[in-house]
mmCIF file of C-alpha atoms in Angstrom:
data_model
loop_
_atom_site.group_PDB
_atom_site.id
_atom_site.type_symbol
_atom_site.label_atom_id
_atom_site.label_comp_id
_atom_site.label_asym_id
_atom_site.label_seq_id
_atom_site.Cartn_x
_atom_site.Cartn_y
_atom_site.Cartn_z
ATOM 1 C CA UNK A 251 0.000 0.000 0.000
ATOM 2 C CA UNK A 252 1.599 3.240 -0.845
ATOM 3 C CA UNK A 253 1.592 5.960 1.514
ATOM 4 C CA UNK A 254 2.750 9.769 2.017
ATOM 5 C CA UNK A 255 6.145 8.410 3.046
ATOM 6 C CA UNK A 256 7.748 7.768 -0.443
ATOM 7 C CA UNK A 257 6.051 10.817 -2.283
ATOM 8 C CA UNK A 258 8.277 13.926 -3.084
ATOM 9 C CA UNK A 259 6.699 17.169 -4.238
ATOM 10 C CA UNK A 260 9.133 19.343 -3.591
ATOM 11 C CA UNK A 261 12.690 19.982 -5.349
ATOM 12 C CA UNK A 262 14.330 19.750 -1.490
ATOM 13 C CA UNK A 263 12.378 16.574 -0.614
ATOM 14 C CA UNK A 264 13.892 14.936 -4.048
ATOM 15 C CA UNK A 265 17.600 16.260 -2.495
ATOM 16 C CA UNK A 266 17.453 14.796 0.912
ATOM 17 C CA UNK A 267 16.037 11.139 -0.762
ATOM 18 C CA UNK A 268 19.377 11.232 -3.177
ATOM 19 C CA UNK A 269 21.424 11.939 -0.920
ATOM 20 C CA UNK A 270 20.379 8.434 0.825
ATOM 21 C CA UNK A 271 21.519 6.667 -2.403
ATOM 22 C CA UNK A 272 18.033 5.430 -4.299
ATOM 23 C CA UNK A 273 14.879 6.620 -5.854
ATOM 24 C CA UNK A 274 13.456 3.132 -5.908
ATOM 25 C CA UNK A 275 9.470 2.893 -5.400
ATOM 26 C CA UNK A 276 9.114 6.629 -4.765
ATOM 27 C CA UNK A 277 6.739 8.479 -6.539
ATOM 28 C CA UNK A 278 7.904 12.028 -7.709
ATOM 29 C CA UNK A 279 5.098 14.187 -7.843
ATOM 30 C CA UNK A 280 5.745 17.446 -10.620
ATOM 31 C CA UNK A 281 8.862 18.188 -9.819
ATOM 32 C CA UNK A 282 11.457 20.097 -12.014
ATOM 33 C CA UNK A 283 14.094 17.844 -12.738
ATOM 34 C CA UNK A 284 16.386 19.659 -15.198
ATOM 35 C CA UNK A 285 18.946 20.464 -13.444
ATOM 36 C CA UNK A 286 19.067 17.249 -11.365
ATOM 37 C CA UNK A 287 20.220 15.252 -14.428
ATOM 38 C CA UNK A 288 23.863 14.271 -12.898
ATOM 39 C CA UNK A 289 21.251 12.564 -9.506
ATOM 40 C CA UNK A 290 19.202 10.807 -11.709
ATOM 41 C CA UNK A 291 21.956 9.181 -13.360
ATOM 42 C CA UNK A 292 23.286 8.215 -10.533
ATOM 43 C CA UNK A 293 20.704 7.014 -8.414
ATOM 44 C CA UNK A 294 18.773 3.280 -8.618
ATOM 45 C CA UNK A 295 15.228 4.686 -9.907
ATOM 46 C CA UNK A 296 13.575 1.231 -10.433
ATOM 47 C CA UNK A 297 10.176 0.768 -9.764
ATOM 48 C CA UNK A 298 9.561 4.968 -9.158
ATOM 49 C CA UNK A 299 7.151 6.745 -10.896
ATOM 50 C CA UNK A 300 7.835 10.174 -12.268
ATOM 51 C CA UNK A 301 4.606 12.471 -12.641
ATOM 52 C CA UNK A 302 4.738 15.461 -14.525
ATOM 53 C CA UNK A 303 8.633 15.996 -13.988
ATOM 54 C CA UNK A 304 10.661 17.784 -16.152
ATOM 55 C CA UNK A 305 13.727 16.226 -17.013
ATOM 56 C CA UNK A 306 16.683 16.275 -19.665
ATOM 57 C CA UNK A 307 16.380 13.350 -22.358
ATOM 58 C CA UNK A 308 18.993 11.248 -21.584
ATOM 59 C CA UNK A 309 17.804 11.306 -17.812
ATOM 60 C CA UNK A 310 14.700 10.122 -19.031
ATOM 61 C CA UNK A 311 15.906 6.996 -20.836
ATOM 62 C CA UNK A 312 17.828 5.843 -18.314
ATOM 63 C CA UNK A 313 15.307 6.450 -15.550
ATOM 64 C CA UNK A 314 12.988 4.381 -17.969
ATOM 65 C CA UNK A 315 15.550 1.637 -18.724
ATOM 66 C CA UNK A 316 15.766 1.240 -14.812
ATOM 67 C CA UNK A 317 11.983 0.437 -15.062
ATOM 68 C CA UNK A 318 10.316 3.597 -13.509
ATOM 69 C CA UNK A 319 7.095 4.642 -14.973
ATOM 70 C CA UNK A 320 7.630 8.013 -16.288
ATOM 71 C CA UNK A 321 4.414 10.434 -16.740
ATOM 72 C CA UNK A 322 5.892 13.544 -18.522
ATOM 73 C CA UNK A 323 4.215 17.434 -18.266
ATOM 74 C CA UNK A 324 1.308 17.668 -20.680
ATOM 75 C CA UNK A 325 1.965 20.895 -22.518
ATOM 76 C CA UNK A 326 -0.054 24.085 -23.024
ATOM 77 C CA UNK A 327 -2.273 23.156 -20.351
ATOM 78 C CA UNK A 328 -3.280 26.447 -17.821
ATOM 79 C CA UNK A 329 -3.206 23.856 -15.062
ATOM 80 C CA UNK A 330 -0.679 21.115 -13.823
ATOM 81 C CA UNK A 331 -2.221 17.996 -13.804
ATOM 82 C CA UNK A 332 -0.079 16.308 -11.579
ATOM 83 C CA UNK A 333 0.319 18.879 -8.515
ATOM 84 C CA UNK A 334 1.530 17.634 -5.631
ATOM 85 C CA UNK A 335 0.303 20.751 -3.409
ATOM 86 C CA UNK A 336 -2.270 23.335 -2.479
ATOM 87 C CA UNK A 337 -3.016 25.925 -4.628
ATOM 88 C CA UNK A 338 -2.478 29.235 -3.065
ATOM 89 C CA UNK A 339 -4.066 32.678 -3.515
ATOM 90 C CA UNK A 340 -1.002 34.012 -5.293
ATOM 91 C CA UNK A 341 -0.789 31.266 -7.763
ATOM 92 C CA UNK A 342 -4.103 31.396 -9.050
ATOM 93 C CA UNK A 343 -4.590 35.200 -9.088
ATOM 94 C CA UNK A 344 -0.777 35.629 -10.576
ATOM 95 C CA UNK A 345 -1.317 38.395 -13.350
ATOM 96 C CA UNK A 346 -4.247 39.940 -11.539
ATOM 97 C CA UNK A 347 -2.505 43.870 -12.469
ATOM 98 C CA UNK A 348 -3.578 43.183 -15.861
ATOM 99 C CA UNK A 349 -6.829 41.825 -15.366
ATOM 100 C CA UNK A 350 -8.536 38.569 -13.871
ATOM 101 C CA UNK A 351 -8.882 37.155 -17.133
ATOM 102 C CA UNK A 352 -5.246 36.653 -17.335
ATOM 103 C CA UNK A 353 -5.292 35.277 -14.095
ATOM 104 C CA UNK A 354 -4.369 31.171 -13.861
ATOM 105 C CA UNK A 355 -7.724 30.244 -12.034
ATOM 106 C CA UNK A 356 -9.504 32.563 -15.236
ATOM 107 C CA UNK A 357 -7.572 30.502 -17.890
ATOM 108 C CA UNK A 358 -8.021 26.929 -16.095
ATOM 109 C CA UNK A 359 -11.751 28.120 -16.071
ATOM 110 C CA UNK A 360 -11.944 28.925 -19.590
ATOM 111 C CA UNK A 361 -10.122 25.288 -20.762
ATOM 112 C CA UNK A 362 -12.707 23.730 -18.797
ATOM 113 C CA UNK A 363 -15.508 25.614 -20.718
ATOM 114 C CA UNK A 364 -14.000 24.540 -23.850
ATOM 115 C CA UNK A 365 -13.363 21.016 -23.074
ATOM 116 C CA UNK A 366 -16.265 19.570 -20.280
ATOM 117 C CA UNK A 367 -18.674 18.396 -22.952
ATOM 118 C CA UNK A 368 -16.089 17.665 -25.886
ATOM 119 C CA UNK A 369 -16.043 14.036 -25.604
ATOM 120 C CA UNK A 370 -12.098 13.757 -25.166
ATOM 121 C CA UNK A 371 -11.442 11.015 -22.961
ATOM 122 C CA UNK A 372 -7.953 12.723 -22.631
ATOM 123 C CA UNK A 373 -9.376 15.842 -21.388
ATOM 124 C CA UNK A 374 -11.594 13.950 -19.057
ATOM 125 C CA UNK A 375 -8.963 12.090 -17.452
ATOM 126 C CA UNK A 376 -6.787 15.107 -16.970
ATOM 127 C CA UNK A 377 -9.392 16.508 -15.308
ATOM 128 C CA UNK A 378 -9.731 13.445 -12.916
ATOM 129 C CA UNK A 379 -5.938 13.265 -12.486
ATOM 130 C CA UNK A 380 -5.962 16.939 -11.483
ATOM 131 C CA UNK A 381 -8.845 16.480 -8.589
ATOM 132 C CA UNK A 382 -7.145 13.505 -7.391
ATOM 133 C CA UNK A 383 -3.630 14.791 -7.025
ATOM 134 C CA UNK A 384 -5.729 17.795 -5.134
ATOM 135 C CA UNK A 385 -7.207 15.387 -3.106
ATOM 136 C CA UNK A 386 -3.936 13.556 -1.618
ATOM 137 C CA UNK A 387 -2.637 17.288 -1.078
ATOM 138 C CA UNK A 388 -5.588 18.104 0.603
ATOM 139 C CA UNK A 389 -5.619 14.792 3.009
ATOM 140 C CA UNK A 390 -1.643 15.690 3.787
ATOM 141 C CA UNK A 391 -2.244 18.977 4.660
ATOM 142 C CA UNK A 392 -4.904 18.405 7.022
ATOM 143 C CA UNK A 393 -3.485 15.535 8.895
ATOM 144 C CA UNK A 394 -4.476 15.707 12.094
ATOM 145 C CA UNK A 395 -6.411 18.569 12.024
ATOM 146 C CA UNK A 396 -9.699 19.734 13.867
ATOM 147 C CA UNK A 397 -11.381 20.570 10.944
ATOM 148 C CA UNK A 398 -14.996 22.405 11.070
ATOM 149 C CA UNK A 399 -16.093 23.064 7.185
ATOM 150 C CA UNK A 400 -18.789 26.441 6.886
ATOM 151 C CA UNK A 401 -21.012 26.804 4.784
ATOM 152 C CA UNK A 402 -23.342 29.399 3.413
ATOM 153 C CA UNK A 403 -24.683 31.456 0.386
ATOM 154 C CA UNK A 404 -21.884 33.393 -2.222
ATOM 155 C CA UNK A 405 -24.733 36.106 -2.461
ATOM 156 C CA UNK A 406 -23.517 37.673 0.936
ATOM 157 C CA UNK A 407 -21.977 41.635 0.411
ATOM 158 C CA UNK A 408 -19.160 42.487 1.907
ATOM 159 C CA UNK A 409 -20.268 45.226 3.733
ATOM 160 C CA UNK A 410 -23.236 43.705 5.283
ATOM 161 C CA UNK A 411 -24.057 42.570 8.930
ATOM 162 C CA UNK A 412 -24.224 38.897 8.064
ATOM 163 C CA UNK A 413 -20.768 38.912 6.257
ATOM 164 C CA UNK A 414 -19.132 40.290 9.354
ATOM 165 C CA UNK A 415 -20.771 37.918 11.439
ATOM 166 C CA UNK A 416 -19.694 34.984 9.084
ATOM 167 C CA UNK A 417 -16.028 36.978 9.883
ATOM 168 C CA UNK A 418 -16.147 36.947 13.129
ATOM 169 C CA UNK A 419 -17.410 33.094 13.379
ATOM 170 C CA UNK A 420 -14.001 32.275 11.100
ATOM 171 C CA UNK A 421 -12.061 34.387 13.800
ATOM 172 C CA UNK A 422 -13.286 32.661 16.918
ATOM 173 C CA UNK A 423 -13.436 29.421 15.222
ATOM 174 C CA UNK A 424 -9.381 29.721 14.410
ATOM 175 C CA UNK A 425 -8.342 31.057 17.703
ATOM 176 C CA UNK A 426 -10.220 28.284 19.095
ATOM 177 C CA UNK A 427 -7.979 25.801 17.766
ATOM 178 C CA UNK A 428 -10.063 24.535 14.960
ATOM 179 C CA UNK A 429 -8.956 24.671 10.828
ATOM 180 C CA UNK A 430 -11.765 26.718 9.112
ATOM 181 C CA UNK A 431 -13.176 25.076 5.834
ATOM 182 C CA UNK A 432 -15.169 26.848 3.389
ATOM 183 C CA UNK A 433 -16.218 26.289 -0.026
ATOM 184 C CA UNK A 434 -13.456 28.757 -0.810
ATOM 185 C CA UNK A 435 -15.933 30.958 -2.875
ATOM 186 C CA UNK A 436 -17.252 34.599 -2.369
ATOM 187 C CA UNK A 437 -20.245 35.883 0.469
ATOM 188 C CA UNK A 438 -20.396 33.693 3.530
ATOM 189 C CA UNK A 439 -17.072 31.603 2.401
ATOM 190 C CA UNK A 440 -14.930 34.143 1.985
ATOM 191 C CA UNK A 441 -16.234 36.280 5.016
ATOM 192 C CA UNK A 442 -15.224 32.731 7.045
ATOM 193 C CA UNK A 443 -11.953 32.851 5.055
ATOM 194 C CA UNK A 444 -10.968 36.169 6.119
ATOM 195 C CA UNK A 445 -11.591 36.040 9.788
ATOM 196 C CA UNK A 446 -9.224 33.181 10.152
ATOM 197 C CA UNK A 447 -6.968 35.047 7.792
ATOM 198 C CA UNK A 448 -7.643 37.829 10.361
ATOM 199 C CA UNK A 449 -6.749 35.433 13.612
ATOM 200 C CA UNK A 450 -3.804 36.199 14.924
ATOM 201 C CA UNK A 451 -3.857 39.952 14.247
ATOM 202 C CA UNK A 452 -5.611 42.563 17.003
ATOM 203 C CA UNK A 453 -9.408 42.735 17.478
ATOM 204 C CA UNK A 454 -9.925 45.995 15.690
ATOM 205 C CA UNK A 455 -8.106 44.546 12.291
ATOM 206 C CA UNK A 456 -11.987 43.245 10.895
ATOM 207 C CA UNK A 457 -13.131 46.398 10.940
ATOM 208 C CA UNK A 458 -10.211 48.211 9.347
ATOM 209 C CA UNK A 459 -10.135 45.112 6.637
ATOM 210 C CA UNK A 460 -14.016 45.067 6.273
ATOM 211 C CA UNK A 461 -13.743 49.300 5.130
ATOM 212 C CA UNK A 462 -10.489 48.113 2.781
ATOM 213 C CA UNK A 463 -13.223 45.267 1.429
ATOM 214 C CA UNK A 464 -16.114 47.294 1.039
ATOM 215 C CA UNK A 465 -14.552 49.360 -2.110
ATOM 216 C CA UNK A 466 -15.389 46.329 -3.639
ATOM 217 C CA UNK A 467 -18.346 44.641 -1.854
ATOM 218 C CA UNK A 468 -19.408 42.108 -4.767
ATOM 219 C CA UNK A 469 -17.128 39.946 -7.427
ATOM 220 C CA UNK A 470 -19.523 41.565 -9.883
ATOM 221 C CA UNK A 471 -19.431 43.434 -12.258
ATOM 222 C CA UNK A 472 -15.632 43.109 -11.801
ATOM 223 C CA UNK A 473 -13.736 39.834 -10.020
ATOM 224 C CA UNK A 474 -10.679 41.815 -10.509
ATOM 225 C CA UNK A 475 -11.705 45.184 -8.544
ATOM 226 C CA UNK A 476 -12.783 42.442 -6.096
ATOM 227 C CA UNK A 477 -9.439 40.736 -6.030
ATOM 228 C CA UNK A 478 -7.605 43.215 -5.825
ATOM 229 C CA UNK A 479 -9.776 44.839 -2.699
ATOM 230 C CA UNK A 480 -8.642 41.307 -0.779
ATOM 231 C CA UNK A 481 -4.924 41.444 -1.804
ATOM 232 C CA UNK A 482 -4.957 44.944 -0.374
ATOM 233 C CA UNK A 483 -6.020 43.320 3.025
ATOM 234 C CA UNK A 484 -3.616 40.382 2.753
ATOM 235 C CA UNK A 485 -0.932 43.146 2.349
ATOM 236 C CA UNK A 486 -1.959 44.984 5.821
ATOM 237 C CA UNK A 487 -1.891 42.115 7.463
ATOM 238 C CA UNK A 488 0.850 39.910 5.457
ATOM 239 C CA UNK A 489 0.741 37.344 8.539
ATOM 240 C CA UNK A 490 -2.532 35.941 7.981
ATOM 241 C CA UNK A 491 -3.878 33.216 9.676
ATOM 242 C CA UNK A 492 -4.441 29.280 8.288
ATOM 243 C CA UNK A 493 -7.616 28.323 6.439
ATOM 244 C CA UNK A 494 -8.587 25.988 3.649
ATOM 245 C CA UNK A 495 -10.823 27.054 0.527
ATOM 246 C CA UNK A 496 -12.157 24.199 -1.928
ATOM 247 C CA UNK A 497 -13.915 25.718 -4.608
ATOM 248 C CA UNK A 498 -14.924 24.158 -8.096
ATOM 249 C CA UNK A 499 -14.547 25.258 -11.748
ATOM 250 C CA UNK A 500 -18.154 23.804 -12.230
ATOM 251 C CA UNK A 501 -19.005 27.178 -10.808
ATOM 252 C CA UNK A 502 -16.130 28.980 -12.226
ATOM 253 C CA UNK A 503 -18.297 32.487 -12.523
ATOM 254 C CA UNK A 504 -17.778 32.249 -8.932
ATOM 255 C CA UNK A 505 -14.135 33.063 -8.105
ATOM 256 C CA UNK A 506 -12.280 31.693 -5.328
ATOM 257 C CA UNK A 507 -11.604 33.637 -2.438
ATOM 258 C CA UNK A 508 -7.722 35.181 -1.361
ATOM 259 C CA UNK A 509 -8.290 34.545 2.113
ATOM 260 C CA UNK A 510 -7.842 30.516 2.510
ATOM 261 C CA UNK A 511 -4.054 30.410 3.215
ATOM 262 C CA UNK A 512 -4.776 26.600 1.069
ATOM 263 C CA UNK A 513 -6.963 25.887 -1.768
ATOM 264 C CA UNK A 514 -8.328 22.709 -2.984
ATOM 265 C CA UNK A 515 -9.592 23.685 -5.936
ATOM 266 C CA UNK A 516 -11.919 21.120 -8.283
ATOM 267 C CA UNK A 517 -12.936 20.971 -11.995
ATOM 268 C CA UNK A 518 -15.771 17.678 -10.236
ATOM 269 C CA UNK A 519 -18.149 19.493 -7.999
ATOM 270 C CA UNK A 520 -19.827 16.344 -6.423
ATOM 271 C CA UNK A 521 -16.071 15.348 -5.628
ATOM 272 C CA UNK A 522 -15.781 18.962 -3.970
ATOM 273 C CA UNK A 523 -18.554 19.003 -2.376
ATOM 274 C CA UNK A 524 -18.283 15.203 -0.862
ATOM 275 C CA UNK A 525 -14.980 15.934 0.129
ATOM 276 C CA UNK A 526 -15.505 18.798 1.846
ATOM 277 C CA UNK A 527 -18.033 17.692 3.900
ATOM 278 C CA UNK A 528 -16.363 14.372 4.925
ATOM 279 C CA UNK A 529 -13.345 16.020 6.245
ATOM 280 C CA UNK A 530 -15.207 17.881 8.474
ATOM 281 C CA UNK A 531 -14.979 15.819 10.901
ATOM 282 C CA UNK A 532 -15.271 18.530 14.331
ATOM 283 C CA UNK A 533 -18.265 20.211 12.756
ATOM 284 C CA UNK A 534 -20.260 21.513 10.226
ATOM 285 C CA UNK A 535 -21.483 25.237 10.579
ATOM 286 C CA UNK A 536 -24.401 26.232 7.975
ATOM 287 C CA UNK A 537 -25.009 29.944 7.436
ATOM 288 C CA UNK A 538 -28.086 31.555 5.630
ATOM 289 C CA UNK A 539 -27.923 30.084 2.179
ATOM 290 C CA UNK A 540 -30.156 28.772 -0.477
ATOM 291 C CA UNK A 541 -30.326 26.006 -2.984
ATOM 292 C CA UNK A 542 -26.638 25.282 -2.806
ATOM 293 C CA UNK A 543 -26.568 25.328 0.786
ATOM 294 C CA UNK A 544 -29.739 23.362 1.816
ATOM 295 C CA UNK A 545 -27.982 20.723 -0.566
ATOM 296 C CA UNK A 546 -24.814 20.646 1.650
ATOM 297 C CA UNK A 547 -27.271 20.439 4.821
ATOM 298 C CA UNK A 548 -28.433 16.881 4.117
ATOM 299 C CA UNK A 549 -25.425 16.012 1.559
ATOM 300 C CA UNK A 550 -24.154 16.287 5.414
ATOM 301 C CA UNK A 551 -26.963 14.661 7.053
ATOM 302 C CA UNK A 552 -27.380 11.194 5.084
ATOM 303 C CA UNK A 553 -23.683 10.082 6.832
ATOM 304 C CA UNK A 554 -24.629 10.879 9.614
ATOM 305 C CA UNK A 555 -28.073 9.561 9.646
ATOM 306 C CA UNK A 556 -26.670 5.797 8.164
ATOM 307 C CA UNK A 557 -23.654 5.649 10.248
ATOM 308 C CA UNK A 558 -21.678 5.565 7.228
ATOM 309 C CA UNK A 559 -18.722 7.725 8.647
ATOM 310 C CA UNK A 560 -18.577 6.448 11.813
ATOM 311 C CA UNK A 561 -19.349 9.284 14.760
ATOM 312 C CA UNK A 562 -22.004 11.474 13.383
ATOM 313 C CA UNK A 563 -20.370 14.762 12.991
ATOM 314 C CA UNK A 564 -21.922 17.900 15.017
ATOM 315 C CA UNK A 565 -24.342 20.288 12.514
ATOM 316 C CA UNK A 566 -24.664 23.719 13.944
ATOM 317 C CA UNK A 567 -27.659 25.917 11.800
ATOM 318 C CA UNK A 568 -27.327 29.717 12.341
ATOM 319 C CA UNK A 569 -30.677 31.916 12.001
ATOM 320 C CA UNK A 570 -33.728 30.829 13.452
ATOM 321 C CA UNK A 571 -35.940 32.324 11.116
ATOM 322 C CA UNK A 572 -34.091 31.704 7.901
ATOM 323 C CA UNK A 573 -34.299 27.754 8.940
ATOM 324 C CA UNK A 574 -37.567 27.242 9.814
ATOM 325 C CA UNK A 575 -39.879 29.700 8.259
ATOM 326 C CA UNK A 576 -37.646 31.019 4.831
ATOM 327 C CA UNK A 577 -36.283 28.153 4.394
ATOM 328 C CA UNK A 578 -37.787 25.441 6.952
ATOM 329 C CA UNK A 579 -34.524 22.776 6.713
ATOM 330 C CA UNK A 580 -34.629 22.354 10.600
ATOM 331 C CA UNK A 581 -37.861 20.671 11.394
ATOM 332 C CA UNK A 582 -37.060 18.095 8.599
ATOM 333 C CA UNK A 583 -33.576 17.582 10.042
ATOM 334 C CA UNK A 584 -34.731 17.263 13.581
ATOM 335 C CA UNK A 585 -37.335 14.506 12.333
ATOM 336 C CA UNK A 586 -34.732 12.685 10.296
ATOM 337 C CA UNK A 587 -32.653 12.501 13.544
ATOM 338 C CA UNK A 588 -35.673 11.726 16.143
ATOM 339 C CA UNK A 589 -34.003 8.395 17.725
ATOM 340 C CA UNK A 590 -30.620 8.407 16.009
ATOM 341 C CA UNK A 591 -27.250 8.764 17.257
ATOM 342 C CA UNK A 592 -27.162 12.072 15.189
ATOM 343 C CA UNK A 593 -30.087 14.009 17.280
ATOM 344 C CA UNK A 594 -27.437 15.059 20.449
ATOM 345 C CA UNK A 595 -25.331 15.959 17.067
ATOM 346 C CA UNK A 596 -27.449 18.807 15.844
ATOM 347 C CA UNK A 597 -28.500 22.343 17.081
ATOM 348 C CA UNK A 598 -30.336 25.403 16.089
ATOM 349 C CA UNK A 599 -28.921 28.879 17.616
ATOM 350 C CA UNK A 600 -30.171 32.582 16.439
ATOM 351 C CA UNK A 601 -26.017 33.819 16.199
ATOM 352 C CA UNK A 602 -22.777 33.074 15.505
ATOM 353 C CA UNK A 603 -21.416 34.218 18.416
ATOM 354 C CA UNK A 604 -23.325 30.787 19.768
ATOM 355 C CA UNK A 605 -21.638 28.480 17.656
ATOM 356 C CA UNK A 606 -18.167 27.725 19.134
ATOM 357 C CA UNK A 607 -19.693 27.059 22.367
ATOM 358 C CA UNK A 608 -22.517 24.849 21.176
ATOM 359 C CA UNK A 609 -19.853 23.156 18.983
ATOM 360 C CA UNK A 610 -17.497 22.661 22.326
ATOM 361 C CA UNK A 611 -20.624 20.993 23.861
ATOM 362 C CA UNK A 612 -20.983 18.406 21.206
ATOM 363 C CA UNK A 613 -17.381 17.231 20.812
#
């Protein structure tokens, strides 16, 4: 069974293995290799598997006549296949001065536009490479992590009430020890996203950072006035705290958020989505949403309700009103978990600032 153990992602990772004399059974995970020809020559590569690693062509034939599988770069792609880490903020908005559109995250967007309902199995199975190298990253990252996903509507303004309350829920959530998870979009995710961000810095940064925001309040008509209202935060406060975004390119309108310090970002929704919710395992937090997020309320309830993921995982639904009269999710929830192991595992509260305590209670 292979495990973490033997995977390099990183040029200093593929240093300190050499060093100890052999490649053999690792798995190199998009690495540039060009300048480590003289190592590969010299080092037992059987049975390793190269993905996505650039590498000079005689160090490729004798890496292959040593039997290692070698998966090389696919080129003019806007994405790397292979990754072996997070995305972060920088990365995908690189070349936000001249415009979003130029933007990594705008060009990966605009591929998948093109190619989703082409009929290429070779663009299909790039795609499904891509979310599954994301997916290791994303279990290796949070390793033994508290993590407590929140969810809620991308509608949510910047400069309203309910995005600073979403904030401040993100803020006491991180100092509390816990790893925030959001859907890594705008509204209630990135609100989430930026009061972690906003963790370790003095109370009176939110406000100061929600003014900066509100030049900007929506990622229309413009994701790069938007963008560029959240990098001006993130250089304030250059010490942000740690969060994890997964969006999706399904819903690549939507951009992702600059305040998750990691991104897990899909071109599969239902493997987003899924995977999000599973590796919430100290708690799921749902904010005022609507068809999206009364999706993720029982997409979160069915494990819970079978058993199928062990310990039903706590489910904490903020606003009263919004859940049983605007929306009236709760009283089918509560009857769903009438005699179940899940009914200590869910709650109803009227505000955030009730959520990390009921979410203490349940644990």
């Amino acid at each position: 069974m292979v495990n973490a153990d033997i995977e390099i992602e990183t040029l200093a990772e593929f240093d300190q293995v050499v060093a100890r004399g052999s490649l053999s059974g690792y798995r190199i995970q998009s690495v540039n290799l060009l300048e480590r020809t003289f190592a590969l020559l010299s080092a037992d590569t059987s049975a390793a598997v190269f993905l996505g690693c650039a590498m000079e062509p005689d160090a490729s034939v004798k890496v292959r006549a040593d039997g290692a599988l070698v998966f090389p770069p696919v080129p003019d792609l806007p994405f790397n296949p292979y990754r072996g880490l997070l995305y972060t903020p920088e990365e995908l908005f690189d070349g936000l001065p001249d415009g979003y559109e130029a933007t990594p995250d705008a060009l990966a967007y605009a591929w998948f536009q093109e190619t989703k309902a082409d009929g290429d199995v070779f663009s299909s199975m790039l795609r499904s490479i891509h979310d599954d190298a994301v997916s290791d990253a994303l279990d290796e990252h949070l390793a033994g992590a508290r993590v407590v996903g929140v969810m809620g509507g991308h509608a949510m303004s910047r400069g309203g009430t309910d995005y600073r309350g979403a904030a401040e829920l993100g803020r006491a959530l991180t100092r509390s020890g816990l790893t925030v998870a959001t859907g890594g979009g705008p509204g209630a995710m990135e609100a989430a996203n930026l009061g972690a961000y906003l963790a370790p810095a003095p109370d009176d940064a939110l406000a100061e950072a929600l003014e900066l925001l509100a030049k900007a309040p929506s990622f229309t008509p413009s994701v790069s006035d938007w963008a560029r209202a959240a990098f001006a935060v993130r250089e304030r406060w250059p010490a942000g705290g740690d969060s994890v975004g997964i969006p999706t390119w399904f819903y690549g309108h939507e951009p992702p958020n600059a305040f998750a310090a990691h991104i897990a970002k899909y071109f599969a929704n239902a493997t987003r989505e899924d995977g999000l919710l599973a590796r919430s395992t100290a708690g799921v937090v749902f904010l005022p949403g609507a068809a999206g997020t009364v999706q993720e309320v029982f997409d979160s309830a069915t494990p819970n309700y079978y058993g199928s993921r062990g310990e039903p995982a706590p489910m904490v639904l903020v606003d009263r009103e919004h859940w049983t009269e605007h929306l009236p999710v709760w009283p089918l929830l509560r009857a769903l978990a009438r005699g179940r192991a899940m009914e200590s595992r869910i709650a109803l509260v009227d505000s955030v600032d009730e959520v990390p305590g009921v979410l203490a209670s349940m644990s």
